[in-house]
Amino acid sequence: MRLLVVDGNSIVNRAFYGIRPLTNREGQFTHAIYGFLTMLRKIEKEENPDAVAVAFDLKAPTFRHKAYDGYKATRKGMPPELASQMPPLRELLGLLGYTIVTCEGYEADDILGTFAAACENSGNECVIATGDRDSLQLVSDKTHVHLCTNRDDILYTPGKIREDYGVTPAELIEIKGRASVPRGLAI
C-alpha cells in the first residue's frame, strides 16, 4: 500500500501566501482553500497513492510547549484571513472523502512521523507532502518526502538527500538536532 500523508498546515500556508487574495460573493476569503485543493490534486496525480490522510495542528499547546516555554514563542499567529478558511477547508476535505487527522498535544509533524513509522513497520510506502524541510529527516527506503517549494516540487528519497545535502537521512537528523537545541539546554 502507498499512503500519502499531507502536512495540512504547511500546504495551506503555502497556498495562502502563494495566491493573491480571492473571495466569494459574501466576501469570505477562499484563496487558501482553492490553492490547497489545487496542490492536493496535483500531488495526488503525481504520487498515485492508495489512500490519503491530511494532518492538521490544533490550537491546544503541545508537549513541546509544556516542556519549553520559548517553543515557537516568536512565531506570529495565524492571520484571521487564513483562520477563517480553515473550518470550510476541513469540512470540504471531509465531504470529499479525505481522512483528517489531528491529535491534541501533538503537531501535524508528529502525526506525519507516526504514519511514516507505521508504514515502515508494516512494509508499506509513505509519501509525506509538505513544504517543511524538517520532514526530510523521515526519509528512508519506504518513506519519501514530496517537498512543495516556491518553484517546483521535489521528491526526496535517500539518494536525493545525499545528492542535495551530501549526507544520509540519519546524518541529517544529527545536523538538524544540533542546530535546534536551545542555548543552555544540555544534549
PDB file of C-alpha atoms in Angstrom:
ATOM      1  CA  MET A   1       0.000   0.000   0.000  1.00  0.00           C
ATOM      2  CA  ARG A   2       1.124   3.557  -0.742  1.00  0.00           C
ATOM      3  CA  LEU A   3      -0.091   6.188   1.738  1.00  0.00           C
ATOM      4  CA  LEU A   4       0.050   9.923   1.038  1.00  0.00           C
ATOM      5  CA  VAL A   5       0.136  11.968   4.245  1.00  0.00           C
ATOM      6  CA  VAL A   6      -0.330  15.707   3.741  1.00  0.00           C
ATOM      7  CA  ASP A   7       1.019  18.294   6.168  1.00  0.00           C
ATOM      8  CA  GLY A   8      -2.193  20.316   6.134  1.00  0.00           C
ATOM      9  CA  ASN A   9      -0.859  23.399   7.914  1.00  0.00           C
ATOM     10  CA  SER A  10       2.238  23.606   5.749  1.00  0.00           C
ATOM     11  CA  ILE A  11       0.348  23.228   2.479  1.00  0.00           C
ATOM     12  CA  VAL A  12      -2.447  25.636   3.436  1.00  0.00           C
ATOM     13  CA  ASN A  13       0.136  28.262   4.429  1.00  0.00           C
ATOM     14  CA  ARG A  14       1.865  27.893   1.073  1.00  0.00           C
ATOM     15  CA  ALA A  15      -1.483  28.275  -0.658  1.00  0.00           C
ATOM     16  CA  PHE A  16      -2.494  31.292   1.452  1.00  0.00           C
ATOM     17  CA  TYR A  17       0.734  33.217   0.858  1.00  0.00           C
ATOM     18  CA  GLY A  18       1.284  31.991  -2.700  1.00  0.00           C
ATOM     19  CA  ILE A  19      -2.009  33.056  -4.263  1.00  0.00           C
ATOM     20  CA  ARG A  20      -3.424  36.556  -4.439  1.00  0.00           C
ATOM     21  CA  PRO A  21      -6.411  37.012  -2.133  1.00  0.00           C
ATOM     22  CA  LEU A  22      -9.671  35.670  -3.561  1.00  0.00           C
ATOM     23  CA  THR A  23     -13.122  35.992  -2.030  1.00  0.00           C
ATOM     24  CA  ASN A  24     -16.567  34.599  -2.697  1.00  0.00           C
ATOM     25  CA  ARG A  25     -19.728  36.692  -3.157  1.00  0.00           C
ATOM     26  CA  GLU A  26     -20.160  37.049   0.591  1.00  0.00           C
ATOM     27  CA  GLY A  27     -16.612  38.409   0.995  1.00  0.00           C
ATOM     28  CA  GLN A  28     -15.231  35.228   2.583  1.00  0.00           C
ATOM     29  CA  PHE A  29     -11.588  34.644   1.680  1.00  0.00           C
ATOM     30  CA  THR A  30     -11.145  31.487  -0.416  1.00  0.00           C
ATOM     31  CA  HIS A  31      -7.627  31.585  -1.873  1.00  0.00           C
ATOM     32  CA  ALA A  32      -6.099  29.223   0.711  1.00  0.00           C
ATOM     33  CA  ILE A  33      -8.877  26.707   0.094  1.00  0.00           C
ATOM     34  CA  TYR A  34      -8.519  26.978  -3.683  1.00  0.00           C
ATOM     35  CA  GLY A  35      -4.728  26.735  -3.544  1.00  0.00           C
ATOM     36  CA  PHE A  36      -4.760  23.831  -1.091  1.00  0.00           C
ATOM     37  CA  LEU A  37      -7.151  21.773  -3.211  1.00  0.00           C
ATOM     38  CA  THR A  38      -5.225  22.587  -6.394  1.00  0.00           C
ATOM     39  CA  MET A  39      -1.944  21.493  -4.795  1.00  0.00           C
ATOM     40  CA  LEU A  40      -3.526  18.383  -3.287  1.00  0.00           C
ATOM     41  CA  ARG A  41      -4.925  17.243  -6.640  1.00  0.00           C
ATOM     42  CA  LYS A  42      -1.554  17.811  -8.319  1.00  0.00           C
ATOM     43  CA  ILE A  43       0.310  15.858  -5.627  1.00  0.00           C
ATOM     44  CA  GLU A  44      -2.216  13.007  -5.797  1.00  0.00           C
ATOM     45  CA  LYS A  45      -1.820  12.797  -9.562  1.00  0.00           C
ATOM     46  CA  GLU A  46       1.982  12.664  -9.277  1.00  0.00           C
ATOM     47  CA  GLU A  47       2.144  10.205  -6.356  1.00  0.00           C
ATOM     48  CA  ASN A  48      -0.821   7.940  -7.200  1.00  0.00           C
ATOM     49  CA  PRO A  49      -1.495   6.850  -3.584  1.00  0.00           C
ATOM     50  CA  ASP A  50      -3.853   4.121  -2.429  1.00  0.00           C
ATOM     51  CA  ALA A  51      -5.000   6.288   0.496  1.00  0.00           C
ATOM     52  CA  VAL A  52      -4.655   9.911   1.634  1.00  0.00           C
ATOM     53  CA  ALA A  53      -4.642  11.420   5.121  1.00  0.00           C
ATOM     54  CA  VAL A  54      -4.380  15.137   5.906  1.00  0.00           C
ATOM     55  CA  ALA A  55      -2.811  16.082   9.244  1.00  0.00           C
ATOM     56  CA  PHE A  56      -3.545  19.418  10.915  1.00  0.00           C
ATOM     57  CA  ASP A  57      -2.290  21.161  14.056  1.00  0.00           C
ATOM     58  CA  LEU A  58      -4.760  22.043  16.780  1.00  0.00           C
ATOM     59  CA  LYS A  59      -4.751  25.300  18.749  1.00  0.00           C
ATOM     60  CA  ALA A  60      -4.056  23.472  22.025  1.00  0.00           C
ATOM     61  CA  PRO A  61      -0.480  23.543  23.384  1.00  0.00           C
ATOM     62  CA  THR A  62       1.684  20.557  22.511  1.00  0.00           C
ATOM     63  CA  PHE A  63       4.017  18.605  24.749  1.00  0.00           C
ATOM     64  CA  ARG A  64       6.834  20.773  23.356  1.00  0.00           C
ATOM     65  CA  HIS A  65       5.138  23.962  24.589  1.00  0.00           C
ATOM     66  CA  LYS A  66       4.822  22.380  28.013  1.00  0.00           C
ATOM     67  CA  ALA A  67       8.472  21.273  28.046  1.00  0.00           C
ATOM     68  CA  TYR A  68       9.946  24.564  26.818  1.00  0.00           C
ATOM     69  CA  ASP A  69       8.249  27.934  27.374  1.00  0.00           C
ATOM     70  CA  GLY A  70      10.075  29.502  24.437  1.00  0.00           C
ATOM     71  CA  TYR A  71       8.861  26.944  21.900  1.00  0.00           C
ATOM     72  CA  LYS A  72       7.658  28.932  18.872  1.00  0.00           C
ATOM     73  CA  ALA A  73       7.345  31.987  21.127  1.00  0.00           C
ATOM     74  CA  THR A  74       8.406  34.352  18.330  1.00  0.00           C
ATOM     75  CA  ARG A  75       6.144  32.833  15.679  1.00  0.00           C
ATOM     76  CA  LYS A  76       3.267  35.032  14.544  1.00  0.00           C
ATOM     77  CA  GLY A  77      -0.243  33.708  14.968  1.00  0.00           C
ATOM     78  CA  MET A  78      -2.404  32.649  12.056  1.00  0.00           C
ATOM     79  CA  PRO A  79      -3.826  35.672  10.198  1.00  0.00           C
ATOM     80  CA  PRO A  80      -7.616  35.970  10.564  1.00  0.00           C
ATOM     81  CA  GLU A  81      -7.981  35.795   6.753  1.00  0.00           C
ATOM     82  CA  LEU A  82      -6.419  32.320   6.862  1.00  0.00           C
ATOM     83  CA  ALA A  83      -8.064  31.195  10.113  1.00  0.00           C
ATOM     84  CA  SER A  84     -11.485  31.912   8.590  1.00  0.00           C
ATOM     85  CA  GLN A  85     -10.727  29.455   5.766  1.00  0.00           C
ATOM     86  CA  MET A  86      -9.728  26.538   7.994  1.00  0.00           C
ATOM     87  CA  PRO A  87     -13.211  25.311   9.057  1.00  0.00           C
ATOM     88  CA  PRO A  88     -14.611  25.329   5.496  1.00  0.00           C
ATOM     89  CA  LEU A  89     -11.436  23.649   4.194  1.00  0.00           C
ATOM     90  CA  ARG A  90     -11.690  20.858   6.756  1.00  0.00           C
ATOM     91  CA  GLU A  91     -15.389  20.432   6.074  1.00  0.00           C
ATOM     92  CA  LEU A  92     -14.774  20.295   2.329  1.00  0.00           C
ATOM     93  CA  LEU A  93     -11.968  17.744   2.727  1.00  0.00           C
ATOM     94  CA  GLY A  94     -14.300  15.559   4.789  1.00  0.00           C
ATOM     95  CA  LEU A  95     -17.057  15.848   2.216  1.00  0.00           C
ATOM     96  CA  LEU A  96     -14.579  14.862  -0.499  1.00  0.00           C
ATOM     97  CA  GLY A  97     -13.741  11.706   1.475  1.00  0.00           C
ATOM     98  CA  TYR A  98     -10.306  12.627   2.814  1.00  0.00           C
ATOM     99  CA  THR A  99      -9.262  11.385   6.232  1.00  0.00           C
ATOM    100  CA  ILE A 100      -8.383  14.302   8.514  1.00  0.00           C
ATOM    101  CA  VAL A 101      -6.094  13.532  11.437  1.00  0.00           C
ATOM    102  CA  THR A 102      -5.437  15.699  14.493  1.00  0.00           C
ATOM    103  CA  CYS A 103      -4.240  14.848  17.983  1.00  0.00           C
ATOM    104  CA  GLU A 104      -4.370  17.147  20.977  1.00  0.00           C
ATOM    105  CA  GLY A 105      -0.918  17.711  22.459  1.00  0.00           C
ATOM    106  CA  TYR A 106       0.840  16.919  19.185  1.00  0.00           C
ATOM    107  CA  GLU A 107       1.628  18.779  15.978  1.00  0.00           C
ATOM    108  CA  ALA A 108       0.900  17.664  12.449  1.00  0.00           C
ATOM    109  CA  ASP A 109       4.642  16.917  12.167  1.00  0.00           C
ATOM    110  CA  ASP A 110       4.274  14.295  14.898  1.00  0.00           C
ATOM    111  CA  ILE A 111       1.361  12.740  13.029  1.00  0.00           C
ATOM    112  CA  LEU A 112       3.425  12.616   9.821  1.00  0.00           C
ATOM    113  CA  GLY A 113       6.215  10.826  11.671  1.00  0.00           C
ATOM    114  CA  THR A 114       3.772   8.391  13.250  1.00  0.00           C
ATOM    115  CA  PHE A 115       2.272   7.474   9.882  1.00  0.00           C
ATOM    116  CA  ALA A 116       5.749   7.110   8.366  1.00  0.00           C
ATOM    117  CA  ALA A 117       6.822   4.766  11.188  1.00  0.00           C
ATOM    118  CA  ALA A 118       3.619   2.734  10.917  1.00  0.00           C
ATOM    119  CA  CYS A 119       4.128   2.309   7.172  1.00  0.00           C
ATOM    120  CA  GLU A 120       7.769   1.329   7.698  1.00  0.00           C
ATOM    121  CA  ASN A 121       6.813  -1.252  10.322  1.00  0.00           C
ATOM    122  CA  SER A 122       4.130  -2.790   8.130  1.00  0.00           C
ATOM    123  CA  GLY A 123       6.236  -2.831   4.944  1.00  0.00           C
ATOM    124  CA  ASN A 124       4.142  -0.173   3.226  1.00  0.00           C
ATOM    125  CA  GLU A 125       5.211   3.028   1.484  1.00  0.00           C
ATOM    126  CA  CYS A 126       4.575   6.518   2.818  1.00  0.00           C
ATOM    127  CA  VAL A 127       4.851   9.791   0.909  1.00  0.00           C
ATOM    128  CA  ILE A 128       4.766  12.942   3.020  1.00  0.00           C
ATOM    129  CA  ALA A 129       3.627  16.087   1.206  1.00  0.00           C
ATOM    130  CA  THR A 130       4.884  19.216   2.948  1.00  0.00           C
ATOM    131  CA  GLY A 131       6.683  22.488   2.479  1.00  0.00           C
ATOM    132  CA  ASP A 132       8.696  21.908   5.663  1.00  0.00           C
ATOM    133  CA  ARG A 133      12.233  20.636   5.197  1.00  0.00           C
ATOM    134  CA  ASP A 134      12.219  19.301   8.780  1.00  0.00           C
ATOM    135  CA  SER A 135      10.339  16.297   7.389  1.00  0.00           C
ATOM    136  CA  LEU A 136      13.408  15.305   5.368  1.00  0.00           C
ATOM    137  CA  GLN A 137      14.713  13.544   8.465  1.00  0.00           C
ATOM    138  CA  LEU A 138      11.928  10.966   7.969  1.00  0.00           C
ATOM    139  CA  VAL A 139      13.156   9.883   4.532  1.00  0.00           C
ATOM    140  CA  SER A 140      14.001   6.210   4.157  1.00  0.00           C
ATOM    141  CA  ASP A 141      13.667   3.470   1.579  1.00  0.00           C
ATOM    142  CA  LYS A 142       9.938   3.256   2.425  1.00  0.00           C
ATOM    143  CA  THR A 143       9.253   6.926   3.243  1.00  0.00           C
ATOM    144  CA  HIS A 144       9.742   9.737   0.746  1.00  0.00           C
ATOM    145  CA  VAL A 145       9.045  13.450   1.118  1.00  0.00           C
ATOM    146  CA  HIS A 146       7.229  15.333  -1.630  1.00  0.00           C
ATOM    147  CA  LEU A 147       8.590  18.796  -0.828  1.00  0.00           C
ATOM    148  CA  CYS A 148       6.430  21.626  -2.147  1.00  0.00           C
ATOM    149  CA  THR A 149       8.610  24.635  -2.903  1.00  0.00           C
ATOM    150  CA  ASN A 150       8.063  28.038  -4.475  1.00  0.00           C
ATOM    151  CA  ARG A 151       9.428  26.791  -7.799  1.00  0.00           C
ATOM    152  CA  ASP A 152       8.945  23.078  -8.253  1.00  0.00           C
ATOM    153  CA  ASP A 153       8.028  20.124  -6.102  1.00  0.00           C
ATOM    154  CA  ILE A 154      10.932  17.813  -5.258  1.00  0.00           C
ATOM    155  CA  LEU A 155      10.626  14.144  -4.318  1.00  0.00           C
ATOM    156  CA  TYR A 156      13.201  13.363  -1.642  1.00  0.00           C
ATOM    157  CA  THR A 157      14.489   9.807  -1.413  1.00  0.00           C
ATOM    158  CA  PRO A 158      17.652   8.733   0.430  1.00  0.00           C
ATOM    159  CA  GLY A 159      19.581   9.210  -2.850  1.00  0.00           C
ATOM    160  CA  LYS A 160      18.183  12.707  -3.400  1.00  0.00           C
ATOM    161  CA  ILE A 161      19.141  13.728   0.159  1.00  0.00           C
ATOM    162  CA  ARG A 162      22.695  12.511  -0.432  1.00  0.00           C
ATOM    163  CA  GLU A 163      22.767  14.356  -3.780  1.00  0.00           C
ATOM    164  CA  ASP A 164      21.462  17.652  -2.362  1.00  0.00           C
ATOM    165  CA  TYR A 165      22.951  17.635   1.159  1.00  0.00           C
ATOM    166  CA  GLY A 166      25.881  15.203   0.958  1.00  0.00           C
ATOM    167  CA  VAL A 167      24.620  13.184   3.941  1.00  0.00           C
ATOM    168  CA  THR A 168      22.294  10.305   4.711  1.00  0.00           C
ATOM    169  CA  PRO A 169      18.855  10.961   6.247  1.00  0.00           C
ATOM    170  CA  ALA A 170      20.209   9.751   9.628  1.00  0.00           C
ATOM    171  CA  GLU A 171      23.090  12.232   9.417  1.00  0.00           C
ATOM    172  CA  LEU A 172      20.591  14.964   8.509  1.00  0.00           C
ATOM    173  CA  ILE A 173      18.763  14.212  11.786  1.00  0.00           C
ATOM    174  CA  GLU A 174      22.016  14.738  13.702  1.00  0.00           C
ATOM    175  CA  ILE A 175      22.750  18.017  11.912  1.00  0.00           C
ATOM    176  CA  LYS A 176      19.213  19.371  12.469  1.00  0.00           C
ATOM    177  CA  GLY A 177      19.206  18.202  16.092  1.00  0.00           C
ATOM    178  CA  ARG A 178      22.395  20.040  16.955  1.00  0.00           C
ATOM    179  CA  ALA A 179      21.224  23.210  15.214  1.00  0.00           C
ATOM    180  CA  SER A 180      17.886  23.347  17.059  1.00  0.00           C
ATOM    181  CA  VAL A 181      18.955  22.784  20.680  1.00  0.00           C
ATOM    182  CA  PRO A 182      18.110  25.931  22.692  1.00  0.00           C
ATOM    183  CA  ARG A 183      21.079  27.622  24.376  1.00  0.00           C
ATOM    184  CA  GLY A 184      21.768  26.325  27.847  1.00  0.00           C
ATOM    185  CA  LEU A 185      19.934  23.061  27.267  1.00  0.00           C
ATOM    186  CA  ALA A 186      22.210  20.050  27.644  1.00  0.00           C
ATOM    187  CA  ILE A 187      22.217  17.417  24.935  1.00  0.00           C
TER     188      ILE A 187
END
